[in-house]
Amino acid sequence: MSNVVIGWAKRTPIGKVGGTLKSYRPEKMAAALIRQMQEETGIQGEKIQDVMLGNVVGPGGNIARLSALNAGIPVNVPGVTIDRQCGSGLAAIELAFERAKWNEKALFLCGGTESVSQAPWKMEKPSRPAQELPVLFERARFSPDEIGDPEMGEAAENVARTYQVSREIQDEFAYKSQQKAVRAQKEGRFEEEIVPLGQINEDECPRANISMRKLKRMPAVFQKNGTVTAGNACPINDGAALAVVTNQQQANNLGLDTRFSIVDSCTVGVDPNLLGIGPVPAVRALLERNNLHISDIEIMEFNEAFASQVVASIQEMGISWDRVNLGGGAIALGHPYGASGAVLIVRLLKEMEVANATLGIATLGIGGGMGTAMLVEQQK
């Protein structure tokens, strides 16, 4: 079994829905990353074994294959698109990791791409041929009614109530996420990990003008007298992220960075009504089978879909806030669904590099009731 490394990882800027990236189709964003990867690494397209990308609200078809062809990758290189909701981008990297363990010529492009701005509208099938006004298809089902299939925000309220996460601590977490992201952006900490799209070279969502006073004034969105607001939840976004996953020998042959290796990855199921707590059993299982303790993890990147679920997970795991999302998270940077898991890996590698950390984890809660986590080690 080979040591599996991430030889290159970068992302696009993240834009608001209808914002700076609204004109970029998902395959165009991914193709831009592929071309930049080839320019920086010198990897020839024919050496790539597969292209694996997460995508959730795209037009269908096979975005991974389309992205590769848009980037000029040879037609004999296949592609596969993965939908594990918010965990899709990390699932693509996990699939590459599993395949690369036993493949001496392994070389995979993996990650995710998402344009919510260009997501197609869908209609329910008419109940009768003469029906004049079709009904808008609102969303996919994640769980049967008898178990519970809450809206994402309702599930976040369930987590807040079950794990006693107050409105105040959610707002505080959101405020700190914004502060960290704004500071990192001003310091230029994102510049090396971002591949510009045209003239767009920075994330659109970090809010320098946010304050605790403004956050406290925001109304609850999903439940009367609830705690989840637009301020302590993530925005809706466009963006993409890409990683090169290969084995140590291939990376050495190609002159790739070999500092970061994937140690292990784990995905579990949880109650769909409490989907945001998914990172807790996923991380616990990951630590247990690698004989590690939470105190061994120096940096953790959570997907901040909602502050309630991250705070609840932090409390349950017993990890310090100062080890989590050091450059801010999705509340400030944004959440481009199918790309978010790969964005977390890009961010994790950068923060581990800056901090000279040995072990880090990227983790997400997933619609339908799942949690996923990936353990990364930096060789020194």
Short mmCIF file of C-alpha atoms in Angstrom, two decimals:
data_model
loop_
_atom_site.label_atom_id
_atom_site.label_comp_id
_atom_site.label_asym_id
_atom_site.label_seq_id
_atom_site.Cartn_x
_atom_site.Cartn_y
_atom_site.Cartn_z
CA MET A 1 0.00 0.00 0.00
CA SER A 2 1.40 3.37 -1.05
CA ASN A 3 1.62 6.61 0.90
CA VAL A 4 -0.92 8.96 -0.71
CA VAL A 5 -0.08 12.64 -1.03
CA ILE A 6 -1.81 15.83 -2.11
CA GLY A 7 0.69 17.22 -4.58
CA TRP A 8 -1.16 20.43 -5.43
CA ALA A 9 -4.33 22.10 -4.15
CA LYS A 10 -5.91 25.45 -4.99
CA ARG A 11 -9.30 27.07 -5.33
CA THR A 12 -11.06 29.87 -7.14
CA PRO A 13 -12.32 32.95 -5.34
CA ILE A 14 -15.73 32.34 -3.77
CA GLY A 15 -18.54 34.61 -4.96
CA LYS A 16 -22.04 35.37 -3.73
CA VAL A 17 -24.95 33.91 -5.66
CA GLY A 18 -25.69 36.44 -8.39
CA GLY A 19 -22.40 38.17 -7.60
CA THR A 20 -18.92 38.38 -9.07
CA LEU A 21 -18.85 34.83 -10.45
CA LYS A 22 -22.42 34.69 -11.76
CA SER A 23 -21.27 34.48 -15.40
CA TYR A 24 -18.95 31.50 -14.79
CA ARG A 25 -20.37 28.07 -15.51
CA PRO A 26 -19.21 25.33 -13.09
CA GLU A 27 -17.14 23.53 -15.74
CA LYS A 28 -15.38 26.78 -16.66
CA MET A 29 -14.30 27.36 -13.06
CA ALA A 30 -12.98 23.81 -12.74
CA ALA A 31 -11.26 24.03 -16.13
CA ALA A 32 -9.46 27.20 -15.04
CA LEU A 33 -8.07 25.32 -12.04
CA ILE A 34 -7.00 22.37 -14.18
CA ARG A 35 -5.16 24.63 -16.62
CA GLN A 36 -3.45 26.49 -13.77
CA MET A 37 -2.43 23.18 -12.19
CA GLN A 38 -0.82 22.07 -15.45
CA GLU A 39 0.97 25.39 -15.83
CA GLU A 40 2.38 25.24 -12.30
CA THR A 41 3.25 21.53 -12.18
CA GLY A 42 3.99 20.66 -15.80
CA ILE A 43 1.74 17.59 -15.56
CA GLN A 44 0.76 16.37 -19.01
CA GLY A 45 -2.89 15.52 -19.53
CA GLU A 46 -2.23 11.98 -20.70
CA LYS A 47 -0.70 11.10 -17.31
CA ILE A 48 -3.98 11.82 -15.50
CA GLN A 49 -5.95 8.65 -14.73
CA ASP A 50 -9.30 10.20 -13.81
CA VAL A 51 -11.01 13.50 -13.02
CA MET A 52 -13.42 13.33 -10.06
CA LEU A 53 -15.47 16.38 -9.08
CA GLY A 54 -18.30 17.03 -6.66
CA ASN A 55 -21.33 18.97 -7.86
CA VAL A 56 -24.79 19.32 -6.33
CA VAL A 57 -27.04 21.83 -8.13
CA GLY A 58 -25.53 21.78 -11.61
CA PRO A 59 -27.27 21.05 -14.91
CA GLY A 60 -26.68 17.31 -14.76
CA GLY A 61 -24.65 15.37 -17.26
CA ASN A 62 -21.09 14.83 -16.07
CA ILE A 63 -19.48 18.09 -14.93
CA ALA A 64 -16.15 16.38 -14.23
CA ARG A 65 -15.85 15.06 -17.77
CA LEU A 66 -17.03 18.37 -19.24
CA SER A 67 -14.53 20.30 -17.10
CA ALA A 68 -11.64 18.10 -18.21
CA LEU A 69 -12.51 18.50 -21.88
CA ASN A 70 -12.91 22.26 -21.43
CA ALA A 71 -9.40 22.34 -19.97
CA GLY A 72 -7.94 20.48 -22.95
CA ILE A 73 -7.35 17.18 -21.15
CA PRO A 74 -7.10 14.34 -23.72
CA VAL A 75 -10.36 12.60 -24.60
CA ASN A 76 -9.09 9.23 -23.33
CA VAL A 77 -8.98 10.57 -19.73
CA PRO A 78 -12.33 9.79 -18.05
CA GLY A 79 -14.29 11.81 -15.52
CA VAL A 80 -16.91 11.16 -12.85
CA THR A 81 -19.20 13.56 -10.99
CA ILE A 82 -20.06 12.87 -7.35
CA ASP A 83 -23.07 14.04 -5.34
CA ARG A 84 -22.80 13.66 -1.59
CA GLN A 85 -24.34 17.07 -1.03
CA CYS A 86 -22.03 19.37 0.99
CA GLY A 87 -19.52 16.52 1.28
CA SER A 88 -19.21 15.97 -2.47
CA GLY A 89 -15.84 17.70 -2.91
CA LEU A 90 -14.31 15.80 -0.01
CA ALA A 91 -15.91 12.56 -1.26
CA ALA A 92 -14.10 13.06 -4.58
CA ILE A 93 -10.78 13.41 -2.75
CA GLU A 94 -11.61 10.40 -0.58
CA LEU A 95 -12.31 8.31 -3.68
CA ALA A 96 -8.98 9.35 -5.18
CA PHE A 97 -7.26 8.48 -1.89
CA GLU A 98 -8.74 4.97 -1.82
CA ARG A 99 -7.83 4.33 -5.46
CA ALA A 100 -4.31 5.72 -5.12
CA LYS A 101 -3.37 3.42 -2.23
CA TRP A 102 -3.02 0.42 -4.53
CA ASN A 103 -2.10 2.05 -7.84
CA GLU A 104 1.56 2.74 -8.54
CA LYS A 105 0.70 5.04 -11.47
CA ALA A 106 -2.03 6.88 -9.58
CA LEU A 107 -2.61 10.48 -10.64
CA PHE A 108 -6.05 11.91 -10.00
CA LEU A 109 -7.58 15.37 -10.27
CA CYS A 110 -10.30 15.73 -7.67
CA GLY A 111 -12.34 18.36 -5.89
CA GLY A 112 -15.59 20.13 -6.65
CA THR A 113 -17.24 22.94 -8.57
CA GLU A 114 -20.53 24.74 -8.04
CA SER A 115 -22.43 27.63 -9.58
CA VAL A 116 -25.63 28.23 -7.66
CA SER A 117 -26.02 31.37 -9.78
CA GLN A 118 -26.39 29.20 -12.88
CA ALA A 119 -28.30 26.30 -11.32
CA PRO A 120 -31.21 25.39 -13.61
CA TRP A 121 -34.78 25.84 -12.48
CA LYS A 122 -36.74 22.60 -12.29
CA MET A 123 -40.44 21.90 -12.52
CA GLU A 124 -42.53 19.05 -11.12
CA LYS A 125 -44.01 16.77 -13.75
CA PRO A 126 -47.58 18.00 -14.50
CA SER A 127 -50.29 15.87 -12.91
CA ARG A 128 -52.32 16.12 -16.13
CA PRO A 129 -51.42 17.10 -19.70
CA ALA A 130 -53.61 20.23 -19.70
CA GLN A 131 -52.17 21.65 -16.48
CA GLU A 132 -51.31 25.25 -17.32
CA LEU A 133 -48.96 26.26 -14.53
CA PRO A 134 -46.28 23.71 -13.62
CA VAL A 135 -45.23 23.56 -9.99
CA LEU A 136 -41.67 24.62 -9.18
CA PHE A 137 -39.52 21.72 -7.95
CA GLU A 138 -38.29 23.15 -4.65
CA ARG A 139 -35.64 20.69 -3.49
CA ALA A 140 -34.50 17.09 -3.45
CA ARG A 141 -35.59 14.70 -0.74
CA PHE A 142 -32.86 13.66 1.68
CA SER A 143 -34.84 11.40 4.02
CA PRO A 144 -38.35 9.87 4.13
CA ASP A 145 -41.06 11.73 6.04
CA GLU A 146 -41.38 9.00 8.68
CA ILE A 147 -37.76 9.65 9.72
CA GLY A 148 -37.78 13.39 9.11
CA ASP A 149 -36.53 15.53 6.24
CA PRO A 150 -36.02 19.02 7.66
CA GLU A 151 -34.87 22.07 5.75
CA MET A 152 -31.19 22.75 6.45
CA GLY A 153 -31.99 25.71 8.70
CA GLU A 154 -34.57 23.72 10.65
CA ALA A 155 -31.98 21.00 11.20
CA ALA A 156 -29.59 23.68 12.48
CA GLU A 157 -32.28 24.78 14.94
CA ASN A 158 -32.69 21.15 16.03
CA VAL A 159 -28.96 20.95 16.76
CA ALA A 160 -29.02 24.24 18.68
CA ARG A 161 -31.93 23.07 20.83
CA THR A 162 -30.63 19.51 21.40
CA TYR A 163 -27.10 20.59 22.29
CA GLN A 164 -28.10 23.80 24.07
CA VAL A 165 -26.24 26.18 21.76
CA SER A 166 -27.51 29.66 22.54
CA ARG A 167 -28.17 32.47 20.06
CA GLU A 168 -25.44 34.49 21.75
CA ILE A 169 -22.72 31.90 21.26
CA GLN A 170 -23.80 31.34 17.64
CA ASP A 171 -23.50 35.07 16.97
CA GLU A 172 -20.13 35.18 18.73
CA PHE A 173 -18.82 32.32 16.61
CA ALA A 174 -20.08 33.97 13.42
CA TYR A 175 -18.49 37.29 14.39
CA LYS A 176 -15.13 35.62 15.02
CA SER A 177 -15.33 33.80 11.68
CA GLN A 178 -15.85 37.11 9.90
CA GLN A 179 -13.01 38.74 11.84
CA LYS A 180 -10.59 35.92 11.02
CA ALA A 181 -11.50 35.93 7.33
CA VAL A 182 -11.21 39.71 7.00
CA ARG A 183 -7.84 39.67 8.77
CA ALA A 184 -6.54 36.82 6.60
CA GLN A 185 -7.72 38.59 3.45
CA LYS A 186 -6.01 41.84 4.46
CA GLU A 187 -2.80 39.97 5.28
CA GLY A 188 -2.83 38.26 1.88
CA ARG A 189 -3.04 34.78 3.37
CA PHE A 190 -5.49 33.59 0.71
CA GLU A 191 -3.50 34.85 -2.27
CA GLU A 192 -1.32 31.77 -2.79
CA GLU A 193 -4.28 29.37 -2.68
CA ILE A 194 -6.56 31.32 -5.04
CA VAL A 195 -6.48 31.02 -8.83
CA PRO A 196 -8.03 34.24 -10.21
CA LEU A 197 -10.91 34.06 -12.66
CA GLY A 198 -10.30 36.94 -15.04
CA GLN A 199 -9.91 40.04 -12.87
CA ILE A 200 -11.63 38.40 -9.88
CA ASN A 201 -8.96 37.43 -7.39
CA GLU A 202 -10.51 37.54 -3.92
CA ASP A 203 -13.46 36.17 -1.98
CA GLU A 204 -16.57 38.31 -2.12
CA CYS A 205 -18.28 37.51 1.18
CA PRO A 206 -16.05 38.49 4.16
CA ARG A 207 -17.71 41.43 5.94
CA ALA A 208 -15.40 43.95 7.56
CA ASN A 209 -18.36 46.03 8.76
CA ILE A 210 -20.07 43.31 10.78
CA SER A 211 -20.45 43.76 14.54
CA MET A 212 -22.01 41.88 17.42
CA ARG A 213 -24.64 44.62 17.63
CA LYS A 214 -25.67 44.04 14.01
CA LEU A 215 -25.72 40.28 14.48
CA LYS A 216 -27.94 40.56 17.56
CA ARG A 217 -30.48 42.63 15.63
CA MET A 218 -31.00 40.02 12.91
CA PRO A 219 -34.27 38.06 13.14
CA ALA A 220 -34.50 34.28 13.26
CA VAL A 221 -35.14 32.89 9.78
CA PHE A 222 -36.39 29.33 10.13
CA GLN A 223 -38.44 29.19 13.34
CA LYS A 224 -40.38 31.69 15.42
CA ASN A 225 -38.26 32.51 18.47
CA GLY A 226 -35.45 30.51 16.87
CA THR A 227 -31.71 31.16 17.05
CA VAL A 228 -30.50 30.71 13.46
CA THR A 229 -30.22 33.96 11.49
CA ALA A 230 -28.75 35.15 8.22
CA GLY A 231 -25.79 36.37 10.25
CA ASN A 232 -24.85 33.09 11.94
CA ALA A 233 -25.46 30.96 8.84
CA CYS A 234 -23.48 30.73 5.62
CA PRO A 235 -24.43 32.60 2.44
CA ILE A 236 -25.15 30.87 -0.90
CA ASN A 237 -22.15 30.77 -3.20
CA ASP A 238 -20.27 29.94 -6.39
CA GLY A 239 -16.74 28.53 -6.52
CA ALA A 240 -14.47 25.57 -7.20
CA ALA A 241 -11.47 23.78 -5.70
CA LEU A 242 -9.09 21.17 -7.08
CA ALA A 243 -6.45 18.82 -5.68
CA VAL A 244 -3.91 16.50 -7.28
CA VAL A 245 -3.90 13.16 -5.44
CA THR A 246 -1.16 10.66 -6.17
CA ASN A 247 1.31 8.38 -4.41
CA GLN A 248 4.70 9.30 -3.03
CA GLN A 249 6.68 7.75 -5.89
CA GLN A 250 4.61 9.40 -8.61
CA ALA A 251 4.82 12.73 -6.82
CA ASN A 252 8.60 12.44 -6.63
CA ASN A 253 8.81 11.52 -10.31
CA LEU A 254 6.67 14.51 -11.28
CA GLY A 255 8.39 16.95 -8.95
CA LEU A 256 5.24 17.58 -6.91
CA ASP A 257 5.02 18.76 -3.33
CA THR A 258 5.11 15.69 -1.07
CA ARG A 259 4.72 17.35 2.32
CA PHE A 260 1.01 16.60 2.79
CA SER A 261 -0.23 13.03 2.96
CA ILE A 262 -3.75 11.73 3.49
CA VAL A 263 -3.67 9.45 6.51
CA ASP A 264 -7.28 8.30 6.54
CA SER A 265 -10.85 9.34 5.78
CA CYS A 266 -14.16 8.36 7.33
CA THR A 267 -17.84 8.92 6.52
CA VAL A 268 -20.72 7.96 8.81
CA GLY A 269 -24.50 8.29 9.00
CA VAL A 270 -26.43 10.20 11.68
CA ASP A 271 -30.04 11.19 12.36
CA PRO A 272 -31.16 13.34 9.39
CA ASN A 273 -32.92 15.64 11.86
CA LEU A 274 -29.55 16.42 13.45
CA LEU A 275 -27.37 16.28 10.35
CA GLY A 276 -25.11 19.09 11.55
CA ILE A 277 -23.69 16.90 14.31
CA GLY A 278 -22.27 14.49 11.71
CA PRO A 279 -18.66 15.63 12.16
CA VAL A 280 -18.62 14.35 15.75
CA PRO A 281 -18.95 10.58 15.10
CA ALA A 282 -16.94 10.88 11.88
CA VAL A 283 -13.99 12.51 13.66
CA ARG A 284 -14.26 10.16 16.64
CA ALA A 285 -14.14 7.11 14.37
CA LEU A 286 -11.21 8.58 12.47
CA LEU A 287 -9.26 9.24 15.66
CA GLU A 288 -10.04 5.83 17.17
CA ARG A 289 -8.84 3.78 14.23
CA ASN A 290 -5.64 5.83 14.00
CA ASN A 291 -4.94 5.64 17.76
CA LEU A 292 -5.16 9.41 18.15
CA HIS A 293 -6.80 11.80 20.61
CA ILE A 294 -8.50 15.08 19.78
CA SER A 295 -5.59 16.85 21.50
CA ASP A 296 -3.28 15.49 18.77
CA ILE A 297 -5.14 17.52 16.12
CA GLU A 298 -3.53 20.93 15.79
CA ILE A 299 -5.88 22.42 13.18
CA MET A 300 -9.43 21.53 12.20
CA GLU A 301 -11.39 22.93 9.26
CA PHE A 302 -15.16 22.69 9.78
CA ASN A 303 -17.71 23.56 7.15
CA GLU A 304 -19.59 26.45 8.74
CA ALA A 305 -22.98 25.93 7.15
CA PHE A 306 -24.45 27.08 10.46
CA ALA A 307 -22.73 28.29 13.61
CA SER A 308 -24.97 26.08 15.76
CA GLN A 309 -23.64 22.85 14.30
CA VAL A 310 -19.98 23.87 14.48
CA VAL A 311 -20.29 25.07 18.09
CA ALA A 312 -22.14 21.88 19.06
CA SER A 313 -19.47 19.74 17.38
CA ILE A 314 -16.66 21.67 19.05
CA GLN A 315 -18.32 21.19 22.44
CA GLU A 316 -18.89 17.48 21.90
CA MET A 317 -15.34 16.87 20.62
CA GLY A 318 -13.66 19.01 23.25
CA ILE A 319 -11.44 20.89 20.81
CA SER A 320 -10.44 24.49 21.46
CA TRP A 321 -11.93 27.29 19.34
CA ASP A 322 -8.43 28.58 18.62
CA ARG A 323 -7.66 25.42 16.60
CA VAL A 324 -10.71 25.75 14.37
CA ASN A 325 -11.02 27.60 11.02
CA LEU A 326 -8.02 29.84 11.53
CA GLY A 327 -8.78 31.91 8.43
CA GLY A 328 -12.52 31.97 8.98
CA GLY A 329 -15.03 29.53 7.55
CA ALA A 330 -18.09 29.31 5.34
CA ILE A 331 -20.06 31.88 7.35
CA ALA A 332 -17.52 34.44 6.15
CA LEU A 333 -15.99 32.87 3.04
CA GLY A 334 -19.07 31.13 1.63
CA HIS A 335 -20.37 27.63 0.96
CA PRO A 336 -20.31 26.55 -2.72
CA TYR A 337 -22.04 23.24 -1.94
CA GLY A 338 -20.30 20.60 -4.08
CA ALA A 339 -16.95 22.37 -3.85
CA SER A 340 -16.92 23.06 -0.10
CA GLY A 341 -15.23 19.84 1.01
CA ALA A 342 -12.36 20.48 -1.39
CA VAL A 343 -12.19 24.13 -0.30
CA LEU A 344 -11.70 22.86 3.26
CA ILE A 345 -8.73 20.76 2.14
CA VAL A 346 -7.15 23.74 0.35
CA ARG A 347 -7.63 25.85 3.47
CA LEU A 348 -6.39 23.10 5.80
CA LEU A 349 -3.15 22.62 3.88
CA LYS A 350 -2.47 26.35 3.85
CA GLU A 351 -3.11 26.79 7.57
CA MET A 352 -1.02 23.72 8.41
CA GLU A 353 1.81 25.14 6.33
CA VAL A 354 1.65 28.52 8.08
CA ALA A 355 1.45 26.98 11.56
CA ASN A 356 3.94 24.18 10.77
CA ALA A 357 1.31 21.77 12.11
CA THR A 358 1.71 18.00 11.86
CA LEU A 359 -1.90 16.79 11.97
CA GLY A 360 -5.10 18.40 10.73
CA ILE A 361 -8.67 17.37 9.94
CA ALA A 362 -11.26 18.66 7.47
CA THR A 363 -14.85 17.77 8.33
CA LEU A 364 -18.45 18.44 7.29
CA GLY A 365 -22.03 17.64 8.25
CA ILE A 366 -24.05 16.53 5.23
CA GLY A 367 -27.68 16.75 4.14
CA GLY A 368 -29.59 13.51 4.69
CA GLY A 369 -27.76 12.88 7.96
CA MET A 370 -24.08 12.16 7.41
CA GLY A 371 -20.69 13.31 8.59
CA THR A 372 -17.34 13.03 6.85
CA ALA A 373 -13.79 13.74 7.96
CA MET A 374 -10.30 13.49 6.46
CA LEU A 375 -7.02 13.31 8.39
CA VAL A 376 -3.97 14.97 6.85
CA GLU A 377 -0.33 14.82 8.00
CA GLN A 378 2.45 17.24 7.13
CA GLN A 379 5.87 15.66 6.80
CA LYS A 380 8.67 17.71 8.36
#
